[in-house]
Structures are given as structure tokens and as C-alpha cells.
Amino acid sequence: MKYEAVIGLEVHAQMLTDTKIFCGCSTKFGSEPNTQTCPVCIGMPGVLPVLNKKAVEFAIKTGLATNCKISSYSRFARKNYFYPDLPKGYQISQYELPICEHGFIEIVVDAEIKKIGITRIHMEEDAGKNIHASSENYSFVDLNRAGVPLMEIVSEPDIRSPKEAAEYMKKLRAILMCLGVCDGNMEQGSLRCDANVSIRPVGQKEYGTRAEVKNINSFKFVEKALEYEIKRQIKVIEEGGKVIQETRLWDSNKGITESMRGKEEAHDYRYFPEPDLVPITVEQKLIDEIKSSLPELPDAKRKRFVSEYGLPEYDADMLTEERSTSEYFEEAVKLGGDPKIVANWIITNIFRYLEGREINEVPFTPKHLVNILTVINAGSTSTTMAKSTILPEAFKTGKMPEEIIKEKGLVQISDSSEIERVVDEVIAKNPKEVERFKAGDEKLLGFFVGQVMKAMKGKANPQLLNEIVKKKLI
Ligand code: ADP
Ligand code: MG
Ligand code: ZN
């Protein structure tokens, strides 16, 4: 039996507002515990929340960017549960009337565009943070994060593989960062993901029973946690068991998911409309204003890169995931680089040297890239030499490729008499190989080319060298 995975993601994104969602406290990250609090966000009795307008605008922006319908009327609800990091005993969230619904975003899988539905986007407040003293039997609570505005973005169960889930996360992150509504930092928790996953036999229409996997805090783990969970569910079914509906926790150290609570232990949140806040009414005028202020979004940019520069979907997608990358690409093209070659170099060569940095933070600028392509074109160096030696050196030192070539004496040798001389030497030194080649072992061509390259310290013009070796041997 072949199985197919069905996945839906619930993503929490921390909004980049200066102040909290229902009070004027700062949202700055990393301050002394409990220094950014007030009676409202620590849940004192008798205080009243006041909605942050910026948070509403950010949610609308996100809704428009993900093709959602913006509700002209929505409201907040209380989600009741007890936990020490939740001083009011309830979280203010949205429930039956969220601010945005019925959207979609596009991802690129195997060079094809696929739509993933967005069920809803709603606003809510974050909780505080419990900090457990390692050797003592007590804990601390930091309420700086309590009341920080979040968006919860819920997808339809349209995702069919861990890879698609990761692509969806990447695209969503790219959109949020492009809009400037979230910093997209998964490790710091500004972007968190809960994954709902079930399996079903291929061809079956009905969904299987799902498990919800929590605590996924990096792109790598989105894929890993889902891969593990899918295998686990298949195993359960193949051994004659049943997948049960439950919440599971991803343990990144062990690389497994573990049961946290079953359906029976699931909370009853006793949702009801928040009586302390008026419903949110959004006028079309505001929606139109926000719409006209939206920047060019990753999908639009991807399409433009395909039509304007003739790039394949995949390349265009890779280049538009981060704004800095697309800007780098367009700058290099403006400086005279051939779009397809520039794209190729960014994706296959430059990305490898970023080591977590953004492309605009490294010493290898679009100018360097265009310079390296120019020296290759002029025949001053080979592509191989450029990739293996010049690129890493320029990344380290910030020196221009042409400078490096001069300094290190890397200038490519295109003088055929000089190459011929070394080819003759290599042929003379390897009579047995010559015999085998003449007897039909054509693989040895590579051996001769390699020997000459080695003797010439990689500086021979590879095309010319190939021709000369062939000419001499055949
Ligand atoms: P809850 O409020 O309990 O989390 P929702 O109905 O809001 O439940 O669904 C949460 C997420 O689960 C959504 O992203 C949805 O796409 C996904 N989902 C729903 N049913 C399934 C299923 N059978 N398999 C996988 N994912 C599912
Ligand atoms: Mg859920
Ligand atoms: Zn406050």
C-alpha cells in the first residue's frame, strides 16, 4: 500500500509593532525580565485593553498579500486556560470572526507552481515566558512578551510532503519579511510553526486522523519532524493499529515526536466574545490605502524575473525568497551581468559562502560578481579557477577578482605553444597510458588533461588544453 501525507500548518508570527497589542509597553526583545510591563499586560483587575491600530494594519497587509478576503467586521474572543505565563487566565484572540479568510499563497515544487490555501489569519496576544531554575524547585515568569501582538496564519490541508511544508514556510516568511510585519526569525521565536499531519492511502478522498506536532523552531525541523511523524503513522497503520488524534511534541535532540496529550485531555477553551473590546470594523477605504502601499511581493517579483529576465521558475523563486537576494541580482544585471549567468552564480556559487549571513552583508558585492564574469569572458581565467580559487579569496578579502588574478599570478595561459610543450612532456612520461588510449580506452583523455593541468598549476585554458590533447593523441 502506498500512502500520501496530508499536512496543514498553523504559523504564529510576531508582529513588528513598537508597542504591545493592548497597551503602550515596548515589544523590544532581550530586555531585563518584567521591565516592559504595565497593569494591562500583567492582568491587573479593573484595567481595559486598547487595540493597537498598527497591529490591525499589519494583519490586513498580510491578508492582502496572501490573497485573503479582509473582513469588514471581526472581533476578539477570550480563550480561557490556566498557565503561570498567562496572568489574566485567558488569552485575547480571535475565534469565529477572524480579520482575514480564504486566501492562498503559491509555492514552487519540482518546477511547478502549487497553490496552498490560507484558511484564516487572526490576531492575538502572546503569553509570557516561564524560566525554570535548573537546580531549584521554583520557576520565574517574565512577562515582557505578554501582550506582544501575534498573527496566527492557518493553512488548508493542501500540503502533501515535508518538502512542500518547508517551501510553504519559506514563502510565507518571505512575504512577511517583505511586508515588514515580522522579522522572520524562527530561532528567536518570531515565527513558530505547529504542523498538523495525517496519512491516507493514495487515491482515498477522506482525510485520515491527524496529529498536531508542536515545538518546531527551524526550517530544517519542519521537514525532519514531518518526515518522522509520517513514517511513524505509516508504521502504526501497517502494524494494524490506528492513528489517534493527539498533540505531539517534536524533540530536536532525539529527532522524534512524542505524545504530549490526547484528545481526551484537550483543553476546552470556553471561547466567548471579548466584552472589553469593541468589534473591529474595517472600511474599504483603509483596505484600498493599504493595498496601494504594498511593496512588490515575492510572487509578483518571481513572475517578473521569469518574464523580464527569462529565468526558469526555480531560479526566479530562489532569488526572490529574500529581498536582499533579489536586489543583489538586479544590481548585478544593471552592472552588465548576463541575467541567466548571474542567477546561476548566485544560486550555485555565492549561496555556498554565505554561512548564515545575508547576501548584502558579505564582502563579495554585485560589482565583484560582474567583475569575475568579465574576467572569465575575457579569457583571463577559467570558470574552474574562478570558482575554486578566486571566489573564496574575494569572499575572504573583499578584493576585486581582477586584482586577485594579478596578485596571485593566476592569469590563464592561452598560449597554445606553451600548453603543447607540457602536453608533449606528459605524453612522453606516460607511454603505457598512451598505448591504452590508442587501444580504445577513451576515459584516459581525462587523465592526460588532468596531468597537464596539474603541471601548469590549473592555469591552462581548459578548452584549448582539451583540443591540444585530442589533437596529439588521435
Ligand atoms: P484546531 O483548531 O484544533 O487546531 P483546525 O480545524 O483549525 O483545528 O485545523 C488546524 C490545522 O489542521 C489546519 O492547518 C488544517 O489545515 C489542518 N488539518 C485539518 N484536518 C487535517 C487532517 N486530517 N490532516 C492534516 N491536517 C489537517
Ligand atoms: Mg491547532
Ligand atoms: Zn503593558
Coordinates of C-alpha atoms and ligand atoms in Angstrom, one line a residue:
M1 CA 0.0 0.0 0.0
K2 CA 1.3 3.5 -0.9
Y3 CA 0.5 6.3 1.4
E4 CA 0.2 10.1 1.0
A5 CA 0.7 12.7 3.6
V6 CA -1.9 15.5 4.3
I7 CA -0.4 18.5 6.1
G8 CA -1.8 21.8 7.3
L9 CA 0.3 24.4 9.2
E10 CA -0.6 26.8 11.9
V11 CA 2.0 29.6 11.9
H12 CA 2.4 32.2 14.6
A13 CA 4.2 35.3 13.5
Q14 CA 5.2 38.0 15.9
M15 CA 4.3 41.4 14.5
L16 CA 7.0 44.1 14.3
T17 CA 5.0 46.8 16.1
D18 CA 6.8 49.1 18.5
T19 CA 4.3 48.6 21.3
K20 CA 2.2 45.7 22.5
I21 CA -1.3 44.9 21.1
F22 CA -3.4 46.2 24.0
C23 CA -1.1 48.6 25.9
G24 CA 1.8 51.0 25.3
C25 CA 4.6 48.8 26.6
S26 CA 7.6 48.2 24.4
T27 CA 8.0 45.0 22.4
K28 CA 11.8 45.2 22.3
F29 CA 13.5 41.8 22.5
G30 CA 16.1 40.9 25.2
S31 CA 15.5 43.4 27.9
E32 CA 15.7 42.7 31.7
P33 CA 12.7 40.5 32.7
N34 CA 9.5 42.3 33.6
T35 CA 10.8 45.8 32.7
Q36 CA 8.3 46.1 29.8
T37 CA 5.1 45.6 31.6
C38 CA 2.1 47.6 32.9
P39 CA -1.1 46.9 34.7
V40 CA -2.8 45.9 31.4
C41 CA -0.3 43.3 30.3
I42 CA 0.2 41.8 33.7
G43 CA -3.5 41.3 34.1
M44 CA -4.4 43.6 36.9
P45 CA -8.2 43.8 37.7
G46 CA -10.1 46.8 36.5
V47 CA -7.9 47.8 33.6
L48 CA -9.0 47.9 30.0
P49 CA -7.2 46.9 26.8
V50 CA -7.0 49.4 23.9
L51 CA -6.3 47.9 20.4
N52 CA -3.1 48.9 18.6
K53 CA -4.1 50.2 15.2
K54 CA -0.7 49.2 13.7
A55 CA -1.4 45.6 14.5
V56 CA -4.7 45.7 12.6
E57 CA -2.9 47.3 9.6
F58 CA -0.2 44.7 9.7
A59 CA -2.8 41.9 9.7
I60 CA -4.7 43.5 6.8
K61 CA -1.4 43.9 4.9
T62 CA -0.6 40.2 5.4
G63 CA -4.2 39.2 4.4
L64 CA -3.9 41.2 1.2
A65 CA -0.5 39.8 0.4
T66 CA -1.9 36.3 0.8
N67 CA -5.0 36.9 -1.4
C68 CA -7.4 36.8 1.6
K69 CA -10.7 38.4 1.9
I70 CA -10.5 41.1 4.6
S71 CA -13.4 41.1 7.0
S72 CA -15.3 44.4 7.3
Y73 CA -16.4 43.2 10.7
S74 CA -14.4 41.0 13.0
R75 CA -13.9 40.7 16.8
F76 CA -11.8 39.4 19.6
A77 CA -12.6 36.4 21.8
R78 CA -11.4 35.2 25.1
K79 CA -9.6 31.8 25.1
N80 CA -9.7 30.6 28.6
Y81 CA -7.0 28.4 30.2
F82 CA -4.7 28.5 33.2
Y83 CA -1.0 28.7 33.0
P84 CA 1.5 30.8 35.0
D85 CA 2.7 32.7 32.0
L86 CA -0.9 33.9 31.3
P87 CA -1.7 36.4 34.1
K88 CA -5.3 37.1 33.1
G89 CA -6.3 33.4 32.9
Y90 CA -7.3 33.9 29.3
Q91 CA -5.7 35.0 26.1
I92 CA -7.3 37.6 23.9
S93 CA -7.5 36.0 20.5
Q94 CA -10.0 35.9 17.6
Y95 CA -12.2 32.9 17.1
E96 CA -15.4 32.8 15.0
L97 CA -14.8 36.1 13.2
P98 CA -11.1 36.5 12.2
I99 CA -9.8 39.5 10.4
C100 CA -8.8 37.7 7.2
E101 CA -10.1 34.5 5.5
H102 CA -10.0 32.4 2.3
G103 CA -6.6 33.2 0.8
F104 CA -3.8 31.3 -0.8
I105 CA -0.1 31.5 -1.5
E106 CA 1.9 29.9 -4.3
I107 CA 4.9 27.7 -3.8
V108 CA 7.2 26.2 -6.5
V109 CA 7.6 22.4 -6.2
D110 CA 9.5 20.4 -8.9
A111 CA 9.4 23.5 -11.2
E112 CA 5.6 23.6 -10.9
I113 CA 3.5 26.3 -9.2
K114 CA 1.2 25.0 -6.5
K115 CA -1.4 26.9 -4.5
I116 CA -1.7 26.4 -0.8
G117 CA -5.0 27.7 0.7
I118 CA -5.0 30.0 3.7
T119 CA -8.0 29.3 5.9
R120 CA -7.7 32.3 8.1
I121 CA -5.4 34.9 9.7
H122 CA -6.3 36.1 13.1
M123 CA -4.7 38.5 15.7
E124 CA -3.9 37.5 19.2
E125 CA -1.6 38.4 22.1
D126 CA 1.4 36.4 23.1
A127 CA 1.9 34.9 26.6
G128 CA 4.8 35.5 28.9
K129 CA 7.7 33.1 29.4
N130 CA 8.4 30.7 32.2
I131 CA 12.0 30.3 33.2
H132 CA 12.9 27.2 35.2
A133 CA 15.7 27.5 37.8
S134 CA 17.7 24.4 36.9
S135 CA 18.7 23.2 40.4
E136 CA 15.9 24.7 42.5
N137 CA 12.2 23.7 42.9
Y138 CA 10.8 27.0 41.7
S139 CA 10.4 28.9 38.4
F140 CA 10.4 32.5 37.3
V141 CA 7.9 34.3 35.0
D142 CA 9.0 37.0 32.6
L143 CA 6.0 39.0 31.3
N144 CA 7.9 41.2 28.8
R145 CA 6.5 39.1 26.0
A146 CA 2.9 39.0 27.4
G147 CA 0.7 41.1 25.1
V148 CA 3.1 41.2 22.2
P149 CA 1.0 41.1 19.0
L150 CA 0.9 37.8 17.0
M151 CA -0.8 36.7 13.8
E152 CA -1.9 33.1 13.5
I153 CA -1.9 32.1 9.9
V154 CA -3.7 28.8 9.3
S155 CA -3.3 26.9 6.1
E156 CA -5.8 24.5 4.4
P157 CA -4.7 20.8 4.5
D158 CA -3.3 21.3 1.0
I159 CA 0.4 20.4 1.7
R160 CA 1.4 16.9 0.6
S161 CA 5.0 16.4 1.7
P162 CA 7.6 17.7 4.2
K163 CA 9.4 19.5 1.4
E164 CA 6.2 21.3 0.4
A165 CA 5.7 22.3 4.0
A166 CA 9.2 23.8 4.2
E167 CA 8.6 25.6 0.9
Y168 CA 5.4 27.0 2.2
M169 CA 7.1 28.2 5.4
K170 CA 9.9 29.8 3.3
K171 CA 7.4 31.6 1.1
L172 CA 5.3 32.8 4.0
R173 CA 8.4 34.1 5.8
A174 CA 9.5 35.8 2.6
I175 CA 6.1 37.6 2.3
L176 CA 6.1 38.6 6.0
M177 CA 9.6 40.0 5.8
C178 CA 8.9 41.8 2.5
L179 CA 5.9 43.5 4.1
G180 CA 8.0 44.4 7.2
V181 CA 5.4 42.9 9.5
C182 CA 7.6 40.2 11.1
D183 CA 11.4 39.8 11.3
G184 CA 11.0 36.1 10.4
N185 CA 13.5 34.8 13.0
M186 CA 12.5 31.2 13.7
E187 CA 15.3 30.6 16.2
Q188 CA 14.3 33.6 18.4
G189 CA 10.6 32.5 18.1
S190 CA 9.3 35.4 16.0
L191 CA 8.0 32.7 13.6
R192 CA 6.7 29.5 15.1
C193 CA 5.0 26.6 13.5
D194 CA 2.6 23.8 14.6
A195 CA 2.2 21.1 12.0
N196 CA -1.0 19.0 11.6
V197 CA -0.3 15.8 9.7
S198 CA -2.2 12.7 8.7
I199 CA -1.8 10.0 6.1
R200 CA -4.1 8.2 3.8
P201 CA -3.8 5.5 1.1
V202 CA -3.1 7.2 -2.3
G203 CA -6.4 7.6 -4.1
Q204 CA -8.5 7.9 -1.0
K205 CA -10.5 11.1 -0.7
E206 CA -11.2 11.2 3.0
Y207 CA -8.5 12.5 5.3
G208 CA -7.0 10.3 7.9
T209 CA -6.9 11.2 11.7
R210 CA -4.3 13.9 12.3
A211 CA -1.7 14.5 14.9
E212 CA -0.6 18.0 15.7
V213 CA 3.2 18.4 16.1
K214 CA 4.3 21.4 18.2
N215 CA 7.6 23.0 19.0
I216 CA 9.1 23.2 15.5
N217 CA 11.5 26.2 15.5
S218 CA 13.6 25.9 12.3
F219 CA 13.1 25.2 8.6
K220 CA 15.2 22.1 8.9
F221 CA 13.0 20.8 11.7
V222 CA 9.8 21.4 9.7
E223 CA 10.9 18.8 7.3
K224 CA 12.5 16.5 9.8
A225 CA 9.6 16.5 12.3
L226 CA 7.1 15.8 9.5
E227 CA 9.3 13.1 7.9
Y228 CA 9.5 11.3 11.3
E229 CA 5.8 11.8 12.0
I230 CA 4.7 10.4 8.6
K231 CA 6.9 7.3 9.0
R232 CA 5.5 6.8 12.5
Q233 CA 1.9 7.0 11.3
I234 CA 2.5 4.6 8.4
K235 CA 4.1 2.1 10.8
V236 CA 1.2 2.3 13.2
I237 CA -1.2 1.6 10.4
E238 CA 0.8 -1.2 8.8
E239 CA 1.0 -2.9 12.1
G240 CA -2.7 -3.0 12.2
G241 CA -3.1 -0.1 14.7
K242 CA -5.0 3.3 14.4
V243 CA -3.5 6.8 14.4
I244 CA -5.1 8.7 17.3
Q245 CA -5.9 12.3 17.4
E246 CA -3.3 13.9 19.7
T247 CA -0.8 16.7 20.3
R248 CA 2.8 15.6 19.9
L249 CA 6.0 17.4 20.8
W250 CA 9.0 17.5 18.4
D251 CA 12.2 16.7 20.3
S252 CA 15.0 18.0 18.1
N253 CA 17.7 16.4 20.1
K254 CA 16.3 12.9 19.8
G255 CA 14.8 13.6 16.3
I256 CA 11.4 12.2 17.3
T257 CA 7.9 13.3 18.2
E258 CA 6.4 12.3 21.5
S259 CA 2.8 12.2 22.7
M260 CA 2.0 15.3 24.8
R261 CA -1.7 15.0 25.3
G262 CA -4.6 13.0 23.7
K263 CA -8.0 14.2 22.6
E264 CA -9.5 13.5 26.0
E265 CA -7.0 15.8 27.7
A266 CA -7.5 18.5 25.1
H267 CA -8.5 21.9 26.6
D268 CA -12.0 23.2 26.5
Y269 CA -11.1 26.9 26.0
R270 CA -14.7 28.1 26.6
Y271 CA -14.3 30.8 24.0
F272 CA -16.6 33.8 24.2
P273 CA -16.6 37.3 22.7
E274 CA -14.2 39.7 24.4
P275 CA -16.5 42.2 26.3
D276 CA -13.8 44.8 26.9
L277 CA -13.1 45.5 23.2
V278 CA -15.4 46.8 20.5
P279 CA -15.6 44.8 17.3
I280 CA -13.2 45.8 14.6
T281 CA -14.8 47.5 11.6
V282 CA -12.6 47.9 8.6
E283 CA -13.7 50.4 5.9
Q284 CA -12.9 49.7 2.2
K285 CA -11.0 53.0 2.1
L286 CA -8.5 51.7 4.6
I287 CA -8.1 48.4 2.7
D288 CA -7.6 50.3 -0.6
E289 CA -5.0 52.6 1.1
I290 CA -3.1 49.6 2.4
K291 CA -3.3 47.8 -0.9
S292 CA -1.8 50.7 -2.8
S293 CA 1.1 50.9 -0.3
L294 CA 2.1 47.2 -0.7
P295 CA 5.6 46.6 -1.9
E296 CA 6.3 44.2 -4.9
L297 CA 5.7 40.8 -3.3
P298 CA 7.9 37.7 -3.8
D299 CA 5.4 36.0 -6.1
A300 CA 5.0 39.1 -8.3
K301 CA 8.7 39.5 -8.3
R302 CA 9.2 35.9 -9.2
K303 CA 6.9 36.2 -12.2
R304 CA 8.6 39.4 -13.3
F305 CA 12.0 37.7 -13.1
V306 CA 10.7 34.9 -15.3
S307 CA 9.2 37.3 -17.9
E308 CA 11.8 40.1 -17.8
Y309 CA 15.0 38.1 -17.5
G310 CA 14.0 34.8 -19.0
L311 CA 14.9 32.8 -15.8
P312 CA 13.5 29.4 -15.0
E313 CA 10.7 29.3 -12.3
Y314 CA 13.1 27.6 -9.9
D315 CA 15.8 30.2 -10.2
A316 CA 13.4 33.0 -10.0
D317 CA 11.9 31.5 -6.9
M318 CA 15.3 31.1 -5.2
L319 CA 16.2 34.7 -6.0
T320 CA 13.0 36.3 -4.7
E321 CA 12.9 34.5 -1.4
E322 CA 14.8 37.3 0.3
R323 CA 14.6 40.9 -0.7
S324 CA 18.4 41.3 -0.3
T325 CA 19.0 38.5 -2.8
S326 CA 16.6 39.9 -5.5
E327 CA 18.2 43.3 -5.0
Y328 CA 21.7 41.8 -5.4
F329 CA 20.6 40.0 -8.6
E330 CA 19.1 43.1 -10.2
E331 CA 22.1 45.2 -9.2
A332 CA 24.5 42.8 -10.9
V333 CA 22.3 42.7 -14.0
K334 CA 22.2 46.5 -14.1
L335 CA 26.0 46.5 -13.9
G336 CA 26.1 44.4 -17.1
G337 CA 25.9 40.8 -16.0
D338 CA 24.0 38.3 -18.1
P339 CA 20.8 37.5 -16.1
K340 CA 21.0 33.8 -16.5
I341 CA 24.7 33.5 -15.7
V342 CA 24.3 35.9 -12.7
A343 CA 21.3 33.8 -11.4
N344 CA 23.4 30.7 -11.8
W345 CA 26.3 32.1 -10.0
I346 CA 24.3 33.4 -7.1
I347 CA 22.4 30.1 -6.6
T348 CA 25.2 27.6 -7.1
N349 CA 28.3 29.5 -6.0
I350 CA 27.6 32.5 -3.8
F351 CA 25.0 30.9 -1.6
R352 CA 27.6 28.4 -0.5
Y353 CA 29.7 31.0 1.1
L354 CA 27.1 32.9 2.9
E355 CA 27.3 30.8 6.1
G356 CA 24.1 32.3 7.6
R357 CA 24.8 35.9 6.5
E358 CA 22.5 37.8 4.2
I359 CA 23.9 38.3 0.7
N360 CA 24.2 42.1 1.3
E361 CA 26.4 41.5 4.4
V362 CA 29.3 39.8 2.6
P363 CA 32.3 41.5 1.1
F364 CA 31.5 39.9 -2.3
T365 CA 29.2 42.5 -3.9
P366 CA 27.4 42.6 -7.3
K367 CA 30.4 44.6 -8.6
H368 CA 32.7 41.7 -7.6
L369 CA 30.3 39.2 -9.3
V370 CA 30.2 41.2 -12.5
N371 CA 34.0 41.6 -12.4
I372 CA 34.5 37.8 -12.0
L373 CA 32.2 37.2 -15.0
T374 CA 34.1 39.8 -17.1
V375 CA 37.5 38.2 -16.4
I376 CA 36.1 34.8 -17.3
N377 CA 34.7 36.2 -20.5
A378 CA 37.9 37.9 -21.4
G379 CA 39.7 34.6 -21.1
S380 CA 41.9 35.9 -18.2
T381 CA 40.8 33.0 -16.1
S382 CA 38.9 29.8 -16.4
T383 CA 35.5 29.2 -14.8
T384 CA 37.0 26.4 -12.7
M385 CA 39.8 28.7 -11.4
A386 CA 37.3 31.4 -10.7
K387 CA 35.0 29.1 -8.7
S388 CA 37.8 27.2 -6.8
T389 CA 40.3 30.0 -6.0
I390 CA 39.2 33.5 -6.9
L391 CA 35.7 33.4 -5.5
P392 CA 36.7 32.2 -2.0
E393 CA 39.6 34.6 -1.9
A394 CA 37.4 37.5 -2.9
F395 CA 34.8 36.5 -0.2
K396 CA 37.5 36.5 2.4
T397 CA 39.3 39.7 1.5
G398 CA 36.8 41.8 -0.5
K399 CA 39.4 42.2 -3.2
M400 CA 38.3 42.6 -6.8
P401 CA 38.7 39.3 -8.8
E402 CA 41.0 41.0 -11.4
E403 CA 43.2 42.2 -8.6
I404 CA 43.4 38.7 -7.1
I405 CA 44.4 37.3 -10.6
K406 CA 47.2 39.8 -10.9
E407 CA 48.4 39.4 -7.3
K408 CA 48.4 35.6 -7.3
G409 CA 49.7 35.2 -10.8
L410 CA 46.6 33.3 -11.7
V411 CA 46.4 34.6 -15.3
Q412 CA 45.1 31.8 -17.5
I413 CA 47.6 30.5 -20.1
S414 CA 46.0 30.6 -23.6
D415 CA 49.3 30.4 -25.4
S416 CA 49.0 27.1 -27.3
S417 CA 52.7 26.6 -27.8
E418 CA 53.3 26.6 -24.1
I419 CA 50.4 24.2 -23.5
E420 CA 51.7 22.0 -26.3
R421 CA 55.1 21.8 -24.7
V422 CA 53.6 20.5 -21.4
V423 CA 51.3 18.1 -23.2
D424 CA 54.3 16.6 -25.1
E425 CA 56.1 16.2 -21.7
V426 CA 53.1 14.4 -20.2
I427 CA 52.7 12.1 -23.2
A428 CA 56.4 11.3 -23.1
K429 CA 56.2 10.4 -19.4
N430 CA 53.2 8.1 -19.8
P431 CA 53.8 5.7 -22.7
K432 CA 51.6 2.9 -21.2
E433 CA 48.6 5.2 -20.9
V434 CA 49.2 6.4 -24.4
E435 CA 49.1 2.8 -25.6
R436 CA 45.9 2.0 -23.7
F437 CA 44.3 5.2 -25.1
K438 CA 45.2 4.2 -28.6
A439 CA 43.7 0.8 -27.9
G440 CA 40.4 2.4 -27.2
D441 CA 40.3 3.4 -23.6
E442 CA 38.9 6.9 -24.2
K443 CA 38.5 7.6 -20.5
L444 CA 42.2 8.3 -20.4
L445 CA 41.7 11.6 -22.1
G446 CA 40.7 13.0 -18.7
F447 CA 43.9 11.6 -17.2
F448 CA 46.1 13.5 -19.7
V449 CA 44.2 16.7 -19.3
G450 CA 44.4 16.4 -15.5
Q451 CA 48.2 15.7 -15.6
V452 CA 48.8 18.8 -17.8
M453 CA 46.5 21.0 -15.6
K454 CA 48.4 19.8 -12.5
A455 CA 51.8 20.6 -14.1
M456 CA 50.5 24.0 -15.1
K457 CA 49.0 24.7 -11.7
G458 CA 45.5 24.9 -13.1
K459 CA 46.3 27.9 -15.3
A460 CA 45.9 26.3 -18.7
N461 CA 42.9 27.4 -20.7
P462 CA 40.8 24.2 -20.4
Q463 CA 39.2 24.4 -23.8
L464 CA 42.4 24.8 -25.6
L465 CA 44.1 22.1 -23.5
N466 CA 41.3 19.7 -24.4
E467 CA 41.8 20.4 -28.1
I468 CA 45.5 20.0 -27.9
V469 CA 45.5 16.7 -26.0
K470 CA 43.0 15.3 -28.5
K471 CA 45.0 16.5 -31.5
K472 CA 48.2 15.0 -30.1
L473 CA 46.7 11.6 -29.2
I474 CA 44.4 10.9 -32.1
Ligands
ADP1 P1 -7.6 23.2 15.6 O1 -8.3 24.4 15.9 O2 -8.0 22.0 16.5 O3 -6.1 23.3 15.6 P2 -8.4 23.4 12.8 O4 -9.6 22.8 12.2 O5 -8.3 24.8 13.0 O6 -8.1 22.7 14.2 O7 -7.2 22.8 11.9 C1 -5.8 23.1 12.2 C2 -4.9 22.8 11.1 O8 -5.1 21.4 10.8 C3 -5.2 23.4 9.8 O9 -4.0 23.9 9.3 C4 -5.8 22.4 8.9 O10 -5.4 22.5 7.5 C5 -5.1 21.1 9.4 N1 -5.9 19.9 9.2 C6 -7.2 19.7 9.5 N2 -7.5 18.4 9.2 C7 -6.4 17.7 8.9 C8 -6.0 16.4 8.5 N3 -6.9 15.4 8.5 N4 -4.7 16.1 8.2 C9 -3.8 17.0 8.3 N5 -4.1 18.3 8.6 C10 -5.3 18.7 8.9
MG2 MG -4.4 23.7 16.4
ZN3 ZN 1.8 46.7 29.2

